[in-house]
mmCIF file of C-alpha atoms in Angstrom:
data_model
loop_
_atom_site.group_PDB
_atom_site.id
_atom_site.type_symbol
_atom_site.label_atom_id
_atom_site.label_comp_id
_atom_site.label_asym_id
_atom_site.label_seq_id
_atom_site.Cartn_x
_atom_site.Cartn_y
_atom_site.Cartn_z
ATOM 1 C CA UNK K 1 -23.244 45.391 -4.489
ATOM 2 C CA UNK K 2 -26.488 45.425 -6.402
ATOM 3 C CA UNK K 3 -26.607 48.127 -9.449
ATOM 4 C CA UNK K 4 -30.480 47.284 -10.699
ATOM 5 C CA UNK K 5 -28.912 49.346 -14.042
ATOM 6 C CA UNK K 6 -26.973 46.532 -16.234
ATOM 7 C CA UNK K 7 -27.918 46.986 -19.421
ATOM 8 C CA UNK K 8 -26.554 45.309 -23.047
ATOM 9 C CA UNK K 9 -26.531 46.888 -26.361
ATOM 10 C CA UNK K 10 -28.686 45.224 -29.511
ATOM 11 C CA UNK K 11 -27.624 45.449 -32.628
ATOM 12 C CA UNK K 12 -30.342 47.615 -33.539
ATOM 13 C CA UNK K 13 -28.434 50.232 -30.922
ATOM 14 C CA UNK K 14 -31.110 50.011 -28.612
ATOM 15 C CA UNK K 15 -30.307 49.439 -24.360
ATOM 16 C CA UNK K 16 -32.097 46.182 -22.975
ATOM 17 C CA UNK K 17 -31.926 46.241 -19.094
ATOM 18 C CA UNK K 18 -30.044 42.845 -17.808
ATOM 19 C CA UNK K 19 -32.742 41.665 -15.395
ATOM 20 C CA UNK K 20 -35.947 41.538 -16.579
ATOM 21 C CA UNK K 21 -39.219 40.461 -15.170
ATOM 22 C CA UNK K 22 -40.855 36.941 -16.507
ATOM 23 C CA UNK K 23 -44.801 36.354 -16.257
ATOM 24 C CA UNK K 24 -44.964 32.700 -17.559
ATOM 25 C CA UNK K 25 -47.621 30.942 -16.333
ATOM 26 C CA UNK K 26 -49.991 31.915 -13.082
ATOM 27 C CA UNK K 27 -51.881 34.482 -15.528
ATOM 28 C CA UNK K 28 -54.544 35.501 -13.055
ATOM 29 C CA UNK K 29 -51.288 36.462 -10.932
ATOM 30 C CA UNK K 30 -49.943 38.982 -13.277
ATOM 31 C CA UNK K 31 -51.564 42.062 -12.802
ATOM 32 C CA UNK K 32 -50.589 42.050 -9.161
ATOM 33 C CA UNK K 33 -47.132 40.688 -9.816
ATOM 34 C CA UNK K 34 -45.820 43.217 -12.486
ATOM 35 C CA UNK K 35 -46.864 46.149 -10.420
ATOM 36 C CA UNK K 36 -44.832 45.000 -7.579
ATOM 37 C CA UNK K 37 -42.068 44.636 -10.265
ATOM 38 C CA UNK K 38 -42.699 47.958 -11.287
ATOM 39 C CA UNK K 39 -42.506 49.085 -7.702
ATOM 40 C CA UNK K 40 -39.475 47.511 -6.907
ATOM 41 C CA UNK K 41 -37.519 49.121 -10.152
ATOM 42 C CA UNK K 42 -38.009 46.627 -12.932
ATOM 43 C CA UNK K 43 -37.628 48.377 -16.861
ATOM 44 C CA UNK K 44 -37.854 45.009 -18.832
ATOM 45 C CA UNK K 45 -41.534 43.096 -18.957
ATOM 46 C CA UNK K 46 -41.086 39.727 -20.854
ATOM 47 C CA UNK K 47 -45.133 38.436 -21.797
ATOM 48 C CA UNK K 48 -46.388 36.540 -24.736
ATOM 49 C CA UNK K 49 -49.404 35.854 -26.944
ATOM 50 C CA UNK K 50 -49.180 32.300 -25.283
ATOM 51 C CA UNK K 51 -47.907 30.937 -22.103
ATOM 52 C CA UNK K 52 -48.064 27.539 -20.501
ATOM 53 C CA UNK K 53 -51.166 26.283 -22.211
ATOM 54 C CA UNK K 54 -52.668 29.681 -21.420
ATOM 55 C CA UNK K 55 -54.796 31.407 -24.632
ATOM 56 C CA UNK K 56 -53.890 35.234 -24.860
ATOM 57 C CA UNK K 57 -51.042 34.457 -22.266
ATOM 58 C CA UNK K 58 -50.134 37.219 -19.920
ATOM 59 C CA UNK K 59 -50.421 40.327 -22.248
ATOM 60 C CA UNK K 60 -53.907 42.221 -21.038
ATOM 61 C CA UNK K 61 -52.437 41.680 -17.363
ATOM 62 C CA UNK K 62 -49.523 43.020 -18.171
ATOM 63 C CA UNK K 63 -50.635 45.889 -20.630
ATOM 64 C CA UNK K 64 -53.137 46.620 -17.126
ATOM 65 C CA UNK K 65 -50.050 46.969 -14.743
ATOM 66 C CA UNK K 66 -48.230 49.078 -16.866
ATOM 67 C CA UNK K 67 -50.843 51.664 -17.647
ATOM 68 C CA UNK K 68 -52.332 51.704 -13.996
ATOM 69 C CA UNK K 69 -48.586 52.247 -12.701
ATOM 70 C CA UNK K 70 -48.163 55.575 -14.404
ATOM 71 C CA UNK K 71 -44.683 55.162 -15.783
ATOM 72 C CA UNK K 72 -44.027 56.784 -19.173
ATOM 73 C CA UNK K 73 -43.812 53.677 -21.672
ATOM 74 C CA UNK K 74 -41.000 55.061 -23.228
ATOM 75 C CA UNK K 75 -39.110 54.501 -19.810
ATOM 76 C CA UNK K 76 -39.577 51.057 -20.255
ATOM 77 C CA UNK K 77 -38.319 47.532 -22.924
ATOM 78 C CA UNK K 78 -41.508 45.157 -23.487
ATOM 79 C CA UNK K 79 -41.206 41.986 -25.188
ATOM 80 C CA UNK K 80 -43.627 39.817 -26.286
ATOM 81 C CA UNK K 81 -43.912 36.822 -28.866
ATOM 82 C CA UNK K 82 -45.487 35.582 -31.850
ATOM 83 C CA UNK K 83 -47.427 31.979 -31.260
ATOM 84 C CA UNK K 84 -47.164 29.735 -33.510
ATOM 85 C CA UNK K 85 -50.749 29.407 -34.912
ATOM 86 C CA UNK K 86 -49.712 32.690 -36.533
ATOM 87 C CA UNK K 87 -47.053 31.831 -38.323
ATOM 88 C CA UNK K 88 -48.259 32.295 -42.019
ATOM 89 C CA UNK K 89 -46.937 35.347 -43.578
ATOM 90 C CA UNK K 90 -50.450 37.018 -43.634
ATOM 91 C CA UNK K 91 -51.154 36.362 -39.870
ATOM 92 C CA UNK K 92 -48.050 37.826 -38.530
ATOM 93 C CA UNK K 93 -48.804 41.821 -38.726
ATOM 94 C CA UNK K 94 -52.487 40.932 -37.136
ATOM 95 C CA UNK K 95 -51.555 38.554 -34.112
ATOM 96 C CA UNK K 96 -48.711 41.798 -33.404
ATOM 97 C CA UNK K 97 -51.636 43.923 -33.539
ATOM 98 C CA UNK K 98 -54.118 41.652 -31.103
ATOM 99 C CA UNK K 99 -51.255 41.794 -28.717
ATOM 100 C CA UNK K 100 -50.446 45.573 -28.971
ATOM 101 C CA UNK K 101 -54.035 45.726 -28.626
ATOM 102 C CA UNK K 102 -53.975 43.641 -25.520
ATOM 103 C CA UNK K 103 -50.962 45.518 -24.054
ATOM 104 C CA UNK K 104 -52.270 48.761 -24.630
ATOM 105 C CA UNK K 105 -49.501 50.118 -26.790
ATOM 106 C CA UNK K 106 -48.648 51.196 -30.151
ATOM 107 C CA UNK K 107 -45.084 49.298 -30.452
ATOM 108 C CA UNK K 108 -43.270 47.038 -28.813
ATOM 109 C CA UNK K 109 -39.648 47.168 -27.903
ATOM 110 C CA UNK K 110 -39.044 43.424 -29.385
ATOM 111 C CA UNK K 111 -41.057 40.840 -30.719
ATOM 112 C CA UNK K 112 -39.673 37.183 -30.870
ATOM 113 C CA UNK K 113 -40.727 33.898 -33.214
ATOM 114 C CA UNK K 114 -41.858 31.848 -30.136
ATOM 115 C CA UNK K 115 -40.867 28.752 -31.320
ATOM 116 C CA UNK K 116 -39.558 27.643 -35.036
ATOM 117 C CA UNK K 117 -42.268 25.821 -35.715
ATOM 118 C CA UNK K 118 -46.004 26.030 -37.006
ATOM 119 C CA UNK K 119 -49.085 24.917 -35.927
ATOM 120 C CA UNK K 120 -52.314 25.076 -37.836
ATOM 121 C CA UNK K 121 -53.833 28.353 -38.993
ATOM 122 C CA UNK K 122 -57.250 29.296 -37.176
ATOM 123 C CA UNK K 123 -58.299 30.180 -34.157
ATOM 124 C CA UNK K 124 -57.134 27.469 -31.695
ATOM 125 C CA UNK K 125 -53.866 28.351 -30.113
ATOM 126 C CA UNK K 126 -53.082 24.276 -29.883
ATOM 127 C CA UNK K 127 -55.132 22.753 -32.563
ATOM 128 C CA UNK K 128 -55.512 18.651 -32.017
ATOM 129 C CA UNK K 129 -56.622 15.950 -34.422
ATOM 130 C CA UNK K 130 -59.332 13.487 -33.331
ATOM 131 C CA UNK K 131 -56.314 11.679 -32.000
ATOM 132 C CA UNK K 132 -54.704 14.545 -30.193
ATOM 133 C CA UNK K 133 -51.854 15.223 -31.762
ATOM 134 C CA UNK K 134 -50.773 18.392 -32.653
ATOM 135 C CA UNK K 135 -51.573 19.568 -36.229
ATOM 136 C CA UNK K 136 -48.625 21.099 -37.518
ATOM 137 C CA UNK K 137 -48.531 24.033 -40.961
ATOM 138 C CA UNK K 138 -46.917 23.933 -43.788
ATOM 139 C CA UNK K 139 -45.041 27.500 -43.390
ATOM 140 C CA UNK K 140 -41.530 27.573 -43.128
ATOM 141 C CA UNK K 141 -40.184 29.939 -40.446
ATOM 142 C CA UNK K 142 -38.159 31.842 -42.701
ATOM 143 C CA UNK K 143 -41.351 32.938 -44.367
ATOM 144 C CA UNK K 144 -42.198 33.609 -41.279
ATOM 145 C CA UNK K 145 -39.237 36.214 -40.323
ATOM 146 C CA UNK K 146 -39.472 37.949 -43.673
ATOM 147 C CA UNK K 147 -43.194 38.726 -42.209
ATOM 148 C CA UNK K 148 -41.612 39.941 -38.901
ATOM 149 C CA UNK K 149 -39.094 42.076 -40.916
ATOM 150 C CA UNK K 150 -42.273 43.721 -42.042
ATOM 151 C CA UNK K 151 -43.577 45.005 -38.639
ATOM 152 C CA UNK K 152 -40.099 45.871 -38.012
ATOM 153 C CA UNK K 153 -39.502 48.274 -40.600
ATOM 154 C CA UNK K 154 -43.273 49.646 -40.027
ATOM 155 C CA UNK K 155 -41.943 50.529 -36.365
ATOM 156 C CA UNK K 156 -44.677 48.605 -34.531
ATOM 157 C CA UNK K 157 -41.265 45.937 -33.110
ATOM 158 C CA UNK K 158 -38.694 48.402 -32.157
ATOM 159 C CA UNK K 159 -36.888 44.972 -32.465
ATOM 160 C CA UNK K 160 -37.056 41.482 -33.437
ATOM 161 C CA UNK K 161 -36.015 37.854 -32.526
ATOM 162 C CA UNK K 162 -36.252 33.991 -32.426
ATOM 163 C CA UNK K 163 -36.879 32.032 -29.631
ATOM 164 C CA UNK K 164 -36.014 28.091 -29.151
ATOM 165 C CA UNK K 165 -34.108 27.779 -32.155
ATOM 166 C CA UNK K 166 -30.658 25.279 -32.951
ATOM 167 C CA UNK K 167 -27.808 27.121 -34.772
ATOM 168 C CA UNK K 168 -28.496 25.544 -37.629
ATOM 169 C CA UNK K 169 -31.598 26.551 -37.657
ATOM 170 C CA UNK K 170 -30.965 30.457 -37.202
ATOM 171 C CA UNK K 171 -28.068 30.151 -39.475
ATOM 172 C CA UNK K 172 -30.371 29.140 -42.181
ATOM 173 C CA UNK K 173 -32.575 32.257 -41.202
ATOM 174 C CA UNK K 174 -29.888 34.616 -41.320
ATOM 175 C CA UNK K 175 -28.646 33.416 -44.560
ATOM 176 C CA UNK K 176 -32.263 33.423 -46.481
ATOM 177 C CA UNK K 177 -33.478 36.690 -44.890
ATOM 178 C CA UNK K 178 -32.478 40.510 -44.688
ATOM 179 C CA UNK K 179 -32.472 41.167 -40.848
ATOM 180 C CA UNK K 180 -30.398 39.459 -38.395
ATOM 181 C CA UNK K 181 -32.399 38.898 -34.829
ATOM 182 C CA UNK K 182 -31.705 41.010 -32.114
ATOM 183 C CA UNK K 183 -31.755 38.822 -29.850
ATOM 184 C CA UNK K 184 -32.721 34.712 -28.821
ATOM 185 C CA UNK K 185 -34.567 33.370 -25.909
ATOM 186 C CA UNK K 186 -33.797 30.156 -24.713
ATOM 187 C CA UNK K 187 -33.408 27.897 -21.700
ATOM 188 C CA UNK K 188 -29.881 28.607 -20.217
ATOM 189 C CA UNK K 189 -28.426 28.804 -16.280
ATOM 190 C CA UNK K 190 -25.841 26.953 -14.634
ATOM 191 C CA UNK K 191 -26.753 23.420 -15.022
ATOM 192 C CA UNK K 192 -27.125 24.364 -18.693
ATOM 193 C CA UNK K 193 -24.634 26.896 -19.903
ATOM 194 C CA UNK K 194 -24.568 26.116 -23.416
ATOM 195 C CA UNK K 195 -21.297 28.118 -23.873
ATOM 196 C CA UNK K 196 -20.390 27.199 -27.131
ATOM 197 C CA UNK K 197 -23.863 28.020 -28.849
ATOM 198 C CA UNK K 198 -24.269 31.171 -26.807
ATOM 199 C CA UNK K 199 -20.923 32.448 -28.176
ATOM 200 C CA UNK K 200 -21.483 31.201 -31.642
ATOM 201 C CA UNK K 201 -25.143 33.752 -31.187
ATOM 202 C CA UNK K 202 -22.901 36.511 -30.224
ATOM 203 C CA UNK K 203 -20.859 36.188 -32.608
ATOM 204 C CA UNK K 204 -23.628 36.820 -34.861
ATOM 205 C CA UNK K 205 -24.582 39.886 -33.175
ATOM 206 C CA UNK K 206 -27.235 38.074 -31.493
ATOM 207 C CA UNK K 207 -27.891 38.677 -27.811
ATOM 208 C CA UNK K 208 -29.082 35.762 -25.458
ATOM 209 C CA UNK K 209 -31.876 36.228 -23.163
ATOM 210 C CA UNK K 210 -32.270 33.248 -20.613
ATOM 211 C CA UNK K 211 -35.483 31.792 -19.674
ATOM 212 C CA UNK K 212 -36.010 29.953 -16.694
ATOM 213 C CA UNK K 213 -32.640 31.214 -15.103
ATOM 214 C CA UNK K 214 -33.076 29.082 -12.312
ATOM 215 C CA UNK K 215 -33.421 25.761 -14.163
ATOM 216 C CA UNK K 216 -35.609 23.307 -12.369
ATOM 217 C CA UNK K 217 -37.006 25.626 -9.863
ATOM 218 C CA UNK K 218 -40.224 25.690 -12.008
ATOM 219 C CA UNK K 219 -42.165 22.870 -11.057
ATOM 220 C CA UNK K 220 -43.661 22.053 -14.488
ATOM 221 C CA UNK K 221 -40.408 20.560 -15.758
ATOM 222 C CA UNK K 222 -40.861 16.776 -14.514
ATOM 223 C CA UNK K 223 -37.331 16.551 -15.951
ATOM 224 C CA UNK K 224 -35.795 18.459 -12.630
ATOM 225 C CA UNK K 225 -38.164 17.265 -10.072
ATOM 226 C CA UNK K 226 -36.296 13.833 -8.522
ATOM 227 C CA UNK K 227 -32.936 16.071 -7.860
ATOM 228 C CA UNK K 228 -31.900 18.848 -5.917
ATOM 229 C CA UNK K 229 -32.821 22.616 -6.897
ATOM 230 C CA UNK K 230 -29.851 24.648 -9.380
ATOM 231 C CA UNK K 231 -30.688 27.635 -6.667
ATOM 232 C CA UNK K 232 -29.694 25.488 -3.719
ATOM 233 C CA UNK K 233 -26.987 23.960 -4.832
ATOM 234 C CA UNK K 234 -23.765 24.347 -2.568
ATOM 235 C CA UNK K 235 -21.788 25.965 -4.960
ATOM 236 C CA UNK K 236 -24.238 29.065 -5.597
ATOM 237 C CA UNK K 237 -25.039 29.113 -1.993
ATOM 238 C CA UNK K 238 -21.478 29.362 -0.797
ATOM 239 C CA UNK K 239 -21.233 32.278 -3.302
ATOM 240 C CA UNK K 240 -24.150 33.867 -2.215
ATOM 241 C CA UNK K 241 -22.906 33.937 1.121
ATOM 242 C CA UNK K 242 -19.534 34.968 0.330
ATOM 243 C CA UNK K 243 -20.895 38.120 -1.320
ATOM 244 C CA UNK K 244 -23.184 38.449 1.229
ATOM 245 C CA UNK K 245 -26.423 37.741 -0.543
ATOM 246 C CA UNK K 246 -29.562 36.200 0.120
ATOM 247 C CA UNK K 247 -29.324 33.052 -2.211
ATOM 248 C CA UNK K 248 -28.023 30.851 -4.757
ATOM 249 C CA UNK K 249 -30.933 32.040 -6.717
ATOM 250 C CA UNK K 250 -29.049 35.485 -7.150
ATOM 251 C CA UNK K 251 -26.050 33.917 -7.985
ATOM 252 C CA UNK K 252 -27.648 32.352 -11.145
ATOM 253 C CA UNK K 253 -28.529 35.603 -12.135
ATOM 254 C CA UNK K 254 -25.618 37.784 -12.002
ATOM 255 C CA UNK K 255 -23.781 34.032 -13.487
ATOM 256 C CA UNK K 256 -25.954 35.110 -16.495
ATOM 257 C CA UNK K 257 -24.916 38.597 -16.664
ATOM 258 C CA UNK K 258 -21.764 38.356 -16.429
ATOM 259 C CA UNK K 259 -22.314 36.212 -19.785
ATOM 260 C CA UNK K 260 -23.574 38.959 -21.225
ATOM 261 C CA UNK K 261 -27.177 37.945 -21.376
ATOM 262 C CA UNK K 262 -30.050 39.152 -20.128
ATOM 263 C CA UNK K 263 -32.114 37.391 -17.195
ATOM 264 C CA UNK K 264 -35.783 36.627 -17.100
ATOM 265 C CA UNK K 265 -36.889 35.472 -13.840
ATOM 266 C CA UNK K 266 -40.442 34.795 -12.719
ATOM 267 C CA UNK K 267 -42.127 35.051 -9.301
ATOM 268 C CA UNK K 268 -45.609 36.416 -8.152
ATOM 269 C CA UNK K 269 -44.241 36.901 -4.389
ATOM 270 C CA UNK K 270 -43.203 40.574 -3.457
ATOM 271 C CA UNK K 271 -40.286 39.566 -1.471
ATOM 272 C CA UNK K 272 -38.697 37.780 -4.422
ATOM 273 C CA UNK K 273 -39.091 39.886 -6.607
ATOM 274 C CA UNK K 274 -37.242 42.558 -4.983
ATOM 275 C CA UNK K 275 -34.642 39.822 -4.024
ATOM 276 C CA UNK K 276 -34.349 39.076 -8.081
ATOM 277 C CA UNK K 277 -33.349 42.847 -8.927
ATOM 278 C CA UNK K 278 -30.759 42.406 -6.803
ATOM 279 C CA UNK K 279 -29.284 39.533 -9.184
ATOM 280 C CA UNK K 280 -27.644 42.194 -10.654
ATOM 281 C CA UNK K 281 -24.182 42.458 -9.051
ATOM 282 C CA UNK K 282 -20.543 41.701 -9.807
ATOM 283 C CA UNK K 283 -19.216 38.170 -9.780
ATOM 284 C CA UNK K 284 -15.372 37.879 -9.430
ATOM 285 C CA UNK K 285 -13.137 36.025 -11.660
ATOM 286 C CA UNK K 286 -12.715 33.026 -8.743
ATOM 287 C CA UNK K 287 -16.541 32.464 -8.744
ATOM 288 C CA UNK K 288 -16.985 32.137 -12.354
ATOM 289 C CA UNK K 289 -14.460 29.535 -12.312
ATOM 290 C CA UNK K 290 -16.344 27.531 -10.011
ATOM 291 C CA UNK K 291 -19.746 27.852 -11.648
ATOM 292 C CA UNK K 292 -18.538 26.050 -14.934
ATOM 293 C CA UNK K 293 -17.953 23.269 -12.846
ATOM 294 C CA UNK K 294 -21.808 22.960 -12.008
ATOM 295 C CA UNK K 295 -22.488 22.342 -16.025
ATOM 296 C CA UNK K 296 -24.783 19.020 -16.180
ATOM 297 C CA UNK K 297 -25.856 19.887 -19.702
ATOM 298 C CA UNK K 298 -29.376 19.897 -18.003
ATOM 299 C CA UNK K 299 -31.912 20.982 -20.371
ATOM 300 C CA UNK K 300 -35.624 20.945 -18.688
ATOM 301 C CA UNK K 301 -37.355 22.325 -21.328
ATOM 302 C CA UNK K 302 -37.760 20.147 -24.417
ATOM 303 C CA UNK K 303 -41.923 20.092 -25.962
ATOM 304 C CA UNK K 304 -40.532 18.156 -28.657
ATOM 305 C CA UNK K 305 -43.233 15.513 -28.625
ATOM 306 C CA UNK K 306 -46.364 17.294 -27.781
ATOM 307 C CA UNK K 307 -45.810 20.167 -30.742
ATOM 308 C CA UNK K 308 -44.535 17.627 -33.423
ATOM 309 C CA UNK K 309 -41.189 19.407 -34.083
ATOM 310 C CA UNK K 310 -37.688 18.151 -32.972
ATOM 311 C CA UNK K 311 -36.173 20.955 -30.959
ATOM 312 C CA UNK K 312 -32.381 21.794 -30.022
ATOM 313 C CA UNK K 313 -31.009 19.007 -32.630
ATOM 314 C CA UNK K 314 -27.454 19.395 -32.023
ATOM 315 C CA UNK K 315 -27.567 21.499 -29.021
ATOM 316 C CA UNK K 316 -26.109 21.216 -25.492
ATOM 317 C CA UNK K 317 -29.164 18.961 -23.302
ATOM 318 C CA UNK K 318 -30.391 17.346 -26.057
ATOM 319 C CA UNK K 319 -31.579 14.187 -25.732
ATOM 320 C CA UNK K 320 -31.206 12.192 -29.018
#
């Protein structure tokens, strides 16, 4: 039985709802699809300053849906993310302010590190070289955070946390800097259940969030295009209809709660995002036994060579 009221615990104390609504990529789809999310019951808007190749991502759409929907904002857990052009210490406060700007709010609830790398200072969002490669900055991402801690303490993040980043990466971060993330958004569902790192974040006090909780279903990852779907495969179907849902594709969300993380899928279609709410039920102990035998180690998500950064080094889906 659905509850639609999961929620986790950061380690600031604050209540993140388990399922929360994605809006990566489709941008001019947005407005329309987060008030049917807010319709259908959804607390937890994930946007960003950049999505799929898409300047000033999905935060004015989403700022619009909120405001014309009439909920109180303090009823609700936004999220949004810090792009990498901004990286330098003195660019973080001001690309938090664009996007509060954009979103129509004074805070939000937390604020990630996209990615743990930097690109370029200016205006350009991607910035290229005659040659088109990616021109990287010089400022280290721990520089970065201590900036973040900033806007933290200031109250405009209720929260913040990284995004893409290898333990060894975050373990440097917590060592060098004051506040220890709230929480980490990266690629993880069934094909890729990276249990060993995900514990090792928790055991940090670090809560996973999962991106693209249904794996290859996205059709920009090339990666999972010449095999079958995570959401139909037979093992999350027969699952789904055991507990008589509608699919697989609920089965990898509630697989993801009962990890203790918190879900992020994505649709624009009414229907399915009413169906995703309902990802929030009970697995039993017999199901989750079967689901870590659908572990490929999958990852689908790896920009490595187009931003100039190796991701995931030592992680679960790399490949070396």
């Amino acid at each position: 039985m659905a509850t639609h009221s999961t929620t986790f615990k950061l380690n600031t104390g604050a209540e993140i709802p388990a399922v929360g609504f994605g809006t990566w990529q489709d941008k001019d789809a947005q407005e329309v699809a987060v008030t049917e999310a807010l319709k259908a019951g959804y607390k937890h808007i994930d946007t960003a300053r950049m999505f799929a190749s898409l300047p000033y991502g999905t935060e004015p759409a989403c700022g619009a849906a909120i405001k014309k929907s009439g909920i109180p904002r303090s009823t609700l857990f936004i999220t949004t993310k810090l792009w990498n052009n901004s990286h330098h210490p003195s660019d973080v406060e001001p690309a938090l302010d664009a996007s509060l700007k954009d979103l129509g709010m004074d805070y939000v609830d937390l604020y990630l590190m996209h990615w743990p790398v930097a690109f370029g200072r200016g205006d350009s969002m991607f910035p290229k070289d005659d040659k088109g490669k990616t021109i990287n900055g010089d400022t280290d991402y721990v520089d970065t955070w201590k900036a973040m801690e900033k806007v933290y303490k200031k109250g405009k993040a209720k929260a913040i946390g990284i995004s893409n980043f290898s333990r060894k990466e975050t373990e440097r971060l917590i060592k060098e800097s004051e506040v220890v993330p709230a929480a980490h958004q990266i690629e993880v569902h069934p094909y890729l259940q990276q249990n060993e790192a995900c514990e090792w974040f928790r055991s940090k006090g670090i809560h996973v969030q999962q991106y693209s909780p249904f794996g290859n279903q996205n059709e920009i990852y090339s990666k999972g295009q010449n095999m079958g779907k995570l959401i139909d495969d037979p093992t999350l179907v027969a699952i789904a209809q055991k507990h008589n849902k509608k699919n697989g594709a609920q089965v990898a969300l509630a697989w993801g709660i009962a990890q203790g993380h918190s879900v992020l899928p994505k649709s624009k279609t009414p229907s399915r995002i009413k169906d995703n709410l309902e990802g929030d039920f009970k697995l039993d102990e017999e199901d989750l036994e079967k689901l870590k035998g659908v572990d490929r180690k999958m990852r689908f998500n790896d920009p490595s060579g187009n931003f100039g950064f190796e991701f995931y080094v030592g992680e679960d889906g790399k490949v070396e």
